[in-house]
């Protein structure tokens, strides 16, 4: 199919606008957060606290945008059904963007932000669910259910901020963090072995086990319920320990030296490694007197940040008709900066806690630099027609 002229290429397929918005917003949001953290900016005294805004926007703003771009593209491939494109896609993206802008302009505009944000979530769920239901691909319901739970979590956040749900903010933020990690583990089980086997350039057989799949699902669900609702520390630590062991076995079973030759592969393993570290830190935090923010940011900066950047790069290159063997030269630097930023945010504070503010500041600078470079490299790819002039 040749390139259609009725709308800009940016709105040909879901990954284009949402990946563009995600990388730009990631740089802007953390720049603002650093300014607030260092006392260089004063947020509104009304509405959420700066910490609540930071957590919400990195999860329900940045992370959900990447998920939206990925799912709108993947579901089209899985089902053969068209997902929003052109004007409907532009409208969906605009609602997401208006929610982000409302928070940035005035954090006290909670009700208006809620209208935009929850409208976007409902529309996204419908856009993803429709082709799945039409084609009766019920195996995709595990992914769709996590998207629905993210929508419920976002609703809880706004109800909590407005004073209608006492624990709404806590449930929303940590629920979203664990749901996104769960989504990464679910999709990663499907795609990472495939990417490795087809990307290392030689024949390789990776270790997979149905027992590992079942155990990972069961223990992660137990961890999620225990930590979010039961609040039983021993069970949370036990299930986190189990997830650390399971994820370690999975990483070892998927490893082959060829992954070190391309950032599209080693970034996936780096992200899994930090998720694994997050489970370990969570399991030992009460015994080792570790700040709870360390496992949280191992999950968030290392797990979600590196994984989403690596996946955005792969999808952006592959779905615009470009070769995965010809990557933007700055991509290794982008991913390397995120690796450094995660080390500064998670590992160094555990070792040298007396310089905590310095590590946070340097980590934030690495994040902003990484996504600024990423935006410079990928916005032209995402906003221009495919080289082969096909639609997509």
Coordinates of C-alpha atoms in Angstrom, one line a residue:
X1 CA 0.0 0.0 0.0
X2 CA 1.4 3.4 -0.9
X3 CA 1.7 6.3 1.4
X4 CA -1.6 8.1 2.0
X5 CA -1.6 11.9 1.8
X6 CA -4.8 12.6 3.9
X7 CA -2.8 13.0 7.1
X8 CA 0.8 13.4 8.2
X9 CA 2.9 10.2 8.5
X10 CA 3.1 10.8 12.2
X11 CA -0.5 9.4 12.5
X12 CA -0.1 6.4 10.2
X13 CA 0.2 3.9 13.1
X14 CA 0.0 4.1 16.9
X15 CA 3.7 3.8 17.7
X16 CA 4.5 7.0 15.8
X17 CA 2.8 9.7 17.9
X18 CA 2.9 7.9 21.2
X19 CA 6.6 7.1 21.0
X20 CA 7.3 10.7 19.9
X21 CA 5.3 12.1 22.8
X22 CA 6.8 9.7 25.3
X23 CA 10.4 10.5 24.6
X24 CA 9.8 14.3 24.6
X25 CA 7.7 14.1 27.7
X26 CA 10.3 11.9 29.5
X27 CA 12.9 14.6 29.1
X28 CA 10.6 17.5 30.0
X29 CA 9.0 15.9 33.0
X30 CA 12.3 14.9 34.7
X31 CA 13.8 18.3 33.9
X32 CA 10.9 19.9 35.8
X33 CA 11.1 17.3 38.5
X34 CA 14.8 18.0 39.0
X35 CA 14.1 21.7 39.2
X36 CA 11.5 21.1 41.9
X37 CA 13.8 18.6 43.8
X38 CA 16.6 21.1 43.8
X39 CA 14.4 24.0 44.9
X40 CA 14.7 25.8 41.6
X41 CA 10.9 25.7 40.9
X42 CA 7.9 26.0 43.2
X43 CA 4.9 23.9 42.2
X44 CA 1.3 24.7 43.1
X45 CA 0.5 24.2 46.8
X46 CA -2.9 22.7 45.7
X47 CA -3.4 19.3 44.1
X48 CA -0.9 16.4 44.4
X49 CA 2.5 16.8 46.0
X50 CA 5.5 17.0 43.7
X51 CA 6.4 13.4 44.5
X52 CA 2.9 12.2 43.7
X53 CA 3.0 14.1 40.4
X54 CA 6.4 12.7 39.5
X55 CA 5.3 9.1 40.2
X56 CA 2.0 9.5 38.4
X57 CA 3.3 11.1 35.3
X58 CA 6.2 8.7 34.8
X59 CA 3.8 5.8 35.1
X60 CA 0.5 6.9 33.8
X61 CA 2.0 9.5 31.5
X62 CA 5.3 8.2 30.0
X63 CA 4.9 4.5 30.6
X64 CA 1.3 4.3 29.4
X65 CA 2.2 6.3 26.3
X66 CA 4.8 3.7 25.4
X67 CA 2.4 0.9 26.1
X68 CA -0.2 2.6 24.0
X69 CA 2.1 2.9 21.0
X70 CA 3.3 -0.7 21.3
X71 CA -0.2 -2.2 21.7
X72 CA -1.9 -0.2 19.0
X73 CA 0.9 -1.5 16.7
X74 CA 1.2 -5.0 18.0
X75 CA -2.6 -5.7 18.1
X76 CA -2.9 -4.7 14.5
X77 CA -0.2 -7.3 13.6
X78 CA -1.7 -10.0 15.9
X79 CA -5.3 -9.7 14.7
X80 CA -5.0 -8.3 11.2
X81 CA -7.5 -5.6 12.2
X82 CA -6.9 -1.9 11.8
X83 CA -6.3 0.1 14.9
X84 CA -6.8 3.9 15.1
X85 CA -4.9 5.9 12.5
X86 CA -5.2 9.3 10.9
X87 CA -7.7 11.6 12.6
X88 CA -8.9 9.1 15.3
X89 CA -5.3 8.4 16.2
X90 CA -4.5 12.2 16.3
X91 CA -7.5 12.7 18.6
X92 CA -6.5 9.9 20.9
X93 CA -2.9 11.2 21.2
X94 CA -4.2 14.8 21.7
X95 CA -6.3 13.7 24.7
X96 CA -3.2 12.0 26.2
X97 CA -1.1 15.2 25.6
X98 CA -3.8 17.5 27.1
X99 CA -3.7 15.5 30.3
X100 CA 0.1 16.0 30.5
X101 CA 0.0 19.7 29.7
X102 CA -2.8 20.3 32.2
X103 CA -0.6 18.9 35.0
X104 CA 2.4 20.9 33.8
X105 CA 0.5 24.2 33.5
X106 CA -1.2 24.0 36.9
X107 CA -1.1 20.9 39.1
X108 CA -4.2 22.2 40.9
X109 CA -6.3 21.5 37.9
X110 CA -6.9 18.0 39.1
X111 CA -10.5 17.6 37.8
X112 CA -9.6 18.7 34.3
X113 CA -6.6 16.5 34.2
X114 CA -8.8 13.6 35.3
X115 CA -11.3 14.2 32.5
X116 CA -8.5 14.1 29.8
X117 CA -6.6 11.2 31.4
X118 CA -9.5 8.9 32.1
X119 CA -11.1 9.6 28.7
X120 CA -7.8 8.7 27.1
X121 CA -7.6 5.4 29.1
X122 CA -11.1 4.4 28.2
X123 CA -10.6 5.2 24.5
X124 CA -7.3 3.2 24.5
X125 CA -8.9 0.2 26.2
X126 CA -11.6 0.2 23.5
X127 CA -9.1 0.6 20.7
X128 CA -7.1 -2.4 21.9
X129 CA -10.1 -4.6 22.9
X130 CA -12.1 -4.2 19.7
X131 CA -9.8 -6.1 17.3
X132 CA -9.1 -8.7 20.0
X133 CA -12.8 -9.4 20.5
X134 CA -13.6 -9.3 16.8
X135 CA -11.0 -12.0 16.1
X136 CA -11.6 -13.9 19.3
X137 CA -8.0 -13.9 20.2
X138 CA -8.7 -14.6 23.9
X139 CA -5.0 -15.4 24.6
X140 CA -4.4 -11.6 24.4
X141 CA -6.8 -11.1 27.3
X142 CA -3.9 -11.3 29.8
X143 CA -2.4 -8.2 28.2
X144 CA -5.8 -6.4 27.9
X145 CA -6.6 -7.1 31.5
X146 CA -3.4 -5.3 32.7
X147 CA -4.5 -2.3 30.6
X148 CA -7.9 -2.4 32.3
X149 CA -6.2 -2.6 35.7
X150 CA -4.1 0.4 34.8
X151 CA -7.3 2.3 34.0
X152 CA -8.7 1.3 37.4
X153 CA -5.5 2.4 39.1
X154 CA -5.5 5.8 37.4
X155 CA -9.1 6.3 38.5
X156 CA -8.0 5.4 42.1
X157 CA -5.3 8.0 41.9
X158 CA -7.7 10.8 41.0
X159 CA -10.2 9.7 43.6
X160 CA -7.4 9.7 46.2
X161 CA -6.1 13.2 45.2
X162 CA -9.7 14.5 45.4
X163 CA -10.2 13.0 48.9
X164 CA -12.7 10.3 47.9
X165 CA -10.5 7.3 48.4
X166 CA -8.1 7.2 51.4
X167 CA -5.5 4.8 49.9
X168 CA -6.2 5.6 46.3
X169 CA -2.9 7.3 45.6
X170 CA -0.8 4.5 47.1
X171 CA -2.7 1.8 45.3
X172 CA -2.5 3.7 42.0
X173 CA 1.2 4.4 42.0
X174 CA 2.5 1.1 43.3
X175 CA -0.2 -0.8 41.4
X176 CA 0.9 0.8 38.2
X177 CA 4.5 0.2 38.9
X178 CA 4.0 -3.5 39.4
X179 CA 1.5 -3.8 36.5
X180 CA 4.0 -2.3 34.1
X181 CA 6.7 -4.7 35.4
X182 CA 4.2 -7.5 35.0
X183 CA 3.4 -6.4 31.4
X184 CA 7.1 -6.3 30.6
X185 CA 7.6 -9.8 32.0
X186 CA 4.5 -11.1 30.0
X187 CA 5.4 -9.5 26.7
X188 CA 9.2 -10.2 27.3
X189 CA 8.5 -13.9 27.6
X190 CA 6.9 -13.8 24.1
X191 CA 9.4 -11.6 22.2
X192 CA 12.8 -11.7 23.9
X193 CA 13.7 -15.3 22.9
X194 CA 12.5 -14.6 19.4
X195 CA 14.5 -11.4 19.1
X196 CA 17.7 -13.2 20.4
X197 CA 17.3 -16.2 18.1
X198 CA 16.9 -14.0 15.1
X199 CA 19.3 -11.3 16.1
X200 CA 22.6 -12.9 17.1
X201 CA 23.5 -14.1 13.7
X202 CA 24.0 -17.7 14.5
X203 CA 22.0 -20.8 15.5
X204 CA 21.1 -20.8 19.2
X205 CA 18.6 -22.7 21.3
X206 CA 17.4 -20.8 24.4
X207 CA 16.2 -22.5 27.5
X208 CA 12.5 -22.1 28.3
X209 CA 10.3 -24.1 30.6
X210 CA 6.6 -24.1 31.1
X211 CA 7.2 -24.5 34.8
X212 CA 9.1 -21.2 34.8
X213 CA 6.3 -19.5 33.0
X214 CA 3.7 -20.8 35.4
X215 CA 5.8 -20.1 38.5
X216 CA 6.6 -16.6 37.3
X217 CA 2.9 -15.8 36.8
X218 CA 1.9 -17.3 40.1
X219 CA 4.6 -15.7 42.3
X220 CA 4.2 -12.4 40.6
X221 CA 0.5 -12.4 41.2
X222 CA 1.0 -13.3 44.9
X223 CA 3.6 -10.6 45.2
X224 CA 1.2 -8.0 43.6
X225 CA -1.7 -8.9 45.9
X226 CA 0.4 -9.2 49.1
X227 CA 2.2 -5.9 48.6
X228 CA -0.8 -3.9 47.4
X229 CA -3.7 -5.3 49.5
X230 CA -2.7 -7.8 52.1
X231 CA 0.3 -5.8 53.3
X232 CA 2.0 -8.8 54.8
X233 CA 5.8 -8.2 54.8
X234 CA 6.9 -11.8 55.1
X235 CA 4.8 -12.9 52.1
X236 CA 6.0 -9.9 50.0
X237 CA 9.6 -10.8 50.8
X238 CA 9.0 -14.5 50.1
X239 CA 7.4 -13.9 46.7
X240 CA 10.0 -11.3 45.8
X241 CA 12.7 -13.8 46.6
X242 CA 11.0 -16.3 44.4
X243 CA 10.7 -13.8 41.6
X244 CA 14.4 -13.0 41.9
X245 CA 15.3 -16.7 41.5
X246 CA 12.9 -17.3 38.6
X247 CA 14.0 -14.2 36.7
X248 CA 17.7 -15.1 37.3
X249 CA 17.1 -18.6 35.8
X250 CA 15.2 -17.0 32.9
X251 CA 18.1 -14.5 32.2
X252 CA 20.7 -17.2 32.3
X253 CA 18.6 -19.5 30.1
X254 CA 18.2 -16.7 27.5
X255 CA 21.8 -15.5 27.5
X256 CA 24.1 -16.0 24.6
X257 CA 27.3 -14.0 24.0
X258 CA 26.0 -12.6 20.7
X259 CA 23.6 -10.3 22.5
X260 CA 26.5 -8.1 23.5
X261 CA 27.0 -7.1 19.8
X262 CA 23.8 -5.0 19.4
X263 CA 22.1 -2.5 21.8
X264 CA 18.7 -3.8 20.7
X265 CA 19.5 -7.0 22.5
X266 CA 21.8 -6.1 25.4
X267 CA 19.4 -3.4 26.5
X268 CA 16.6 -6.0 27.0
X269 CA 18.9 -8.0 29.2
X270 CA 20.0 -4.9 31.1
X271 CA 16.4 -4.1 31.8
X272 CA 15.6 -7.6 33.0
X273 CA 18.7 -7.5 35.1
X274 CA 17.5 -4.4 36.9
X275 CA 14.1 -5.8 37.4
X276 CA 15.8 -8.9 38.9
X277 CA 17.8 -6.6 41.1
X278 CA 14.6 -4.8 42.1
X279 CA 13.1 -8.1 43.4
X280 CA 16.4 -8.9 45.3
X281 CA 16.5 -5.4 46.9
X282 CA 12.8 -5.7 47.8
X283 CA 13.4 -9.1 49.4
X284 CA 16.3 -7.9 51.6
X285 CA 15.3 -4.3 52.2
X286 CA 14.1 -4.8 55.8
X287 CA 17.0 -6.9 56.8
X288 CA 19.6 -4.7 55.2
X289 CA 17.9 -1.3 56.1
X290 CA 17.7 -0.4 52.4
X291 CA 15.6 2.6 51.4
X292 CA 12.3 1.4 49.8
X293 CA 13.0 3.9 47.0
X294 CA 15.9 1.8 45.7
X295 CA 14.0 -1.3 44.6
X296 CA 11.3 1.0 43.3
X297 CA 13.7 2.8 41.1
X298 CA 15.5 -0.4 40.1
X299 CA 12.1 -1.3 38.6
X300 CA 11.3 2.1 37.3
X301 CA 14.5 3.6 35.9
X302 CA 16.4 0.4 35.1
X303 CA 13.5 -2.0 34.3
X304 CA 10.9 0.3 32.7
X305 CA 13.2 3.0 31.4
X306 CA 15.7 0.8 29.6
X307 CA 13.2 -1.7 28.4
X308 CA 10.8 0.9 26.9
X309 CA 13.7 2.8 25.2
X310 CA 15.0 -0.4 23.7
X311 CA 11.5 -1.5 22.5
X312 CA 10.7 2.0 21.1
X313 CA 14.0 1.9 19.1
X314 CA 13.3 -1.6 17.7
X315 CA 9.6 -0.9 16.8
X316 CA 10.4 2.5 15.3
X317 CA 13.1 1.1 13.1
X318 CA 11.4 -2.1 12.1
X319 CA 7.9 -0.7 11.5
X320 CA 9.2 2.1 9.3
X321 CA 10.8 -0.3 6.8
X322 CA 14.4 0.3 8.0
X323 CA 17.0 -2.3 8.7
X324 CA 17.6 -3.4 12.3
X325 CA 21.2 -3.7 11.4
X326 CA 21.6 0.0 10.7
X327 CA 20.9 1.8 13.9
X328 CA 21.2 5.5 14.7
X329 CA 24.8 6.0 16.0
X330 CA 23.6 7.7 19.2
X331 CA 21.4 4.8 20.3
X332 CA 24.2 3.1 22.3
X333 CA 24.8 6.4 24.0
X334 CA 21.2 6.8 24.9
X335 CA 20.9 3.4 26.4
X336 CA 24.3 3.7 28.1
X337 CA 23.2 7.0 29.8
X338 CA 20.2 5.2 31.1
X339 CA 22.4 2.4 32.5
X340 CA 24.6 5.0 34.2
X341 CA 21.6 6.8 35.5
X342 CA 20.1 3.7 37.0
X343 CA 23.5 2.9 38.6
X344 CA 23.6 6.4 40.1
X345 CA 20.0 6.1 41.3
X346 CA 20.0 2.6 42.7
X347 CA 23.5 1.2 43.4
X348 CA 25.5 4.3 44.6
X349 CA 22.9 5.5 47.1
X350 CA 23.0 2.0 48.7
X351 CA 26.8 2.2 49.0
X352 CA 27.4 5.9 49.6
X353 CA 24.1 7.3 51.1
X354 CA 25.7 10.4 52.4
X355 CA 25.8 11.8 48.8
X356 CA 22.1 10.9 48.2
X357 CA 21.1 14.3 46.6
X358 CA 24.1 14.3 44.3
X359 CA 23.3 10.8 43.0
X360 CA 19.6 11.7 42.4
X361 CA 20.6 14.9 40.6
X362 CA 23.2 13.1 38.4
X363 CA 20.8 10.3 37.6
X364 CA 18.1 12.8 36.5
X365 CA 20.6 14.5 34.3
X366 CA 21.5 11.2 32.7
X367 CA 17.8 10.4 32.1
X368 CA 17.2 13.8 30.5
X369 CA 20.3 13.6 28.3
X370 CA 19.4 10.0 27.2
X371 CA 15.9 10.9 26.1
X372 CA 16.9 14.2 24.5
X373 CA 19.4 12.3 22.4
X374 CA 16.8 9.6 21.7
X375 CA 14.3 12.3 20.6
X376 CA 16.8 13.9 18.3
X377 CA 17.6 10.5 16.6
X378 CA 14.1 9.1 16.4
X379 CA 11.7 12.0 15.9
X380 CA 12.7 12.3 12.2
X381 CA 12.2 8.5 11.8
X382 CA 8.8 8.7 13.5
X383 CA 7.5 11.8 11.7
X384 CA 8.6 11.0 8.1
X385 CA 7.2 8.6 5.5
X386 CA 8.7 5.1 5.3
X387 CA 11.6 4.9 2.8
X388 CA 9.7 2.4 0.7
X389 CA 6.7 4.7 0.7
X390 CA 4.4 2.0 2.2
X391 CA 1.7 3.0 4.6
X392 CA 2.7 2.4 8.2

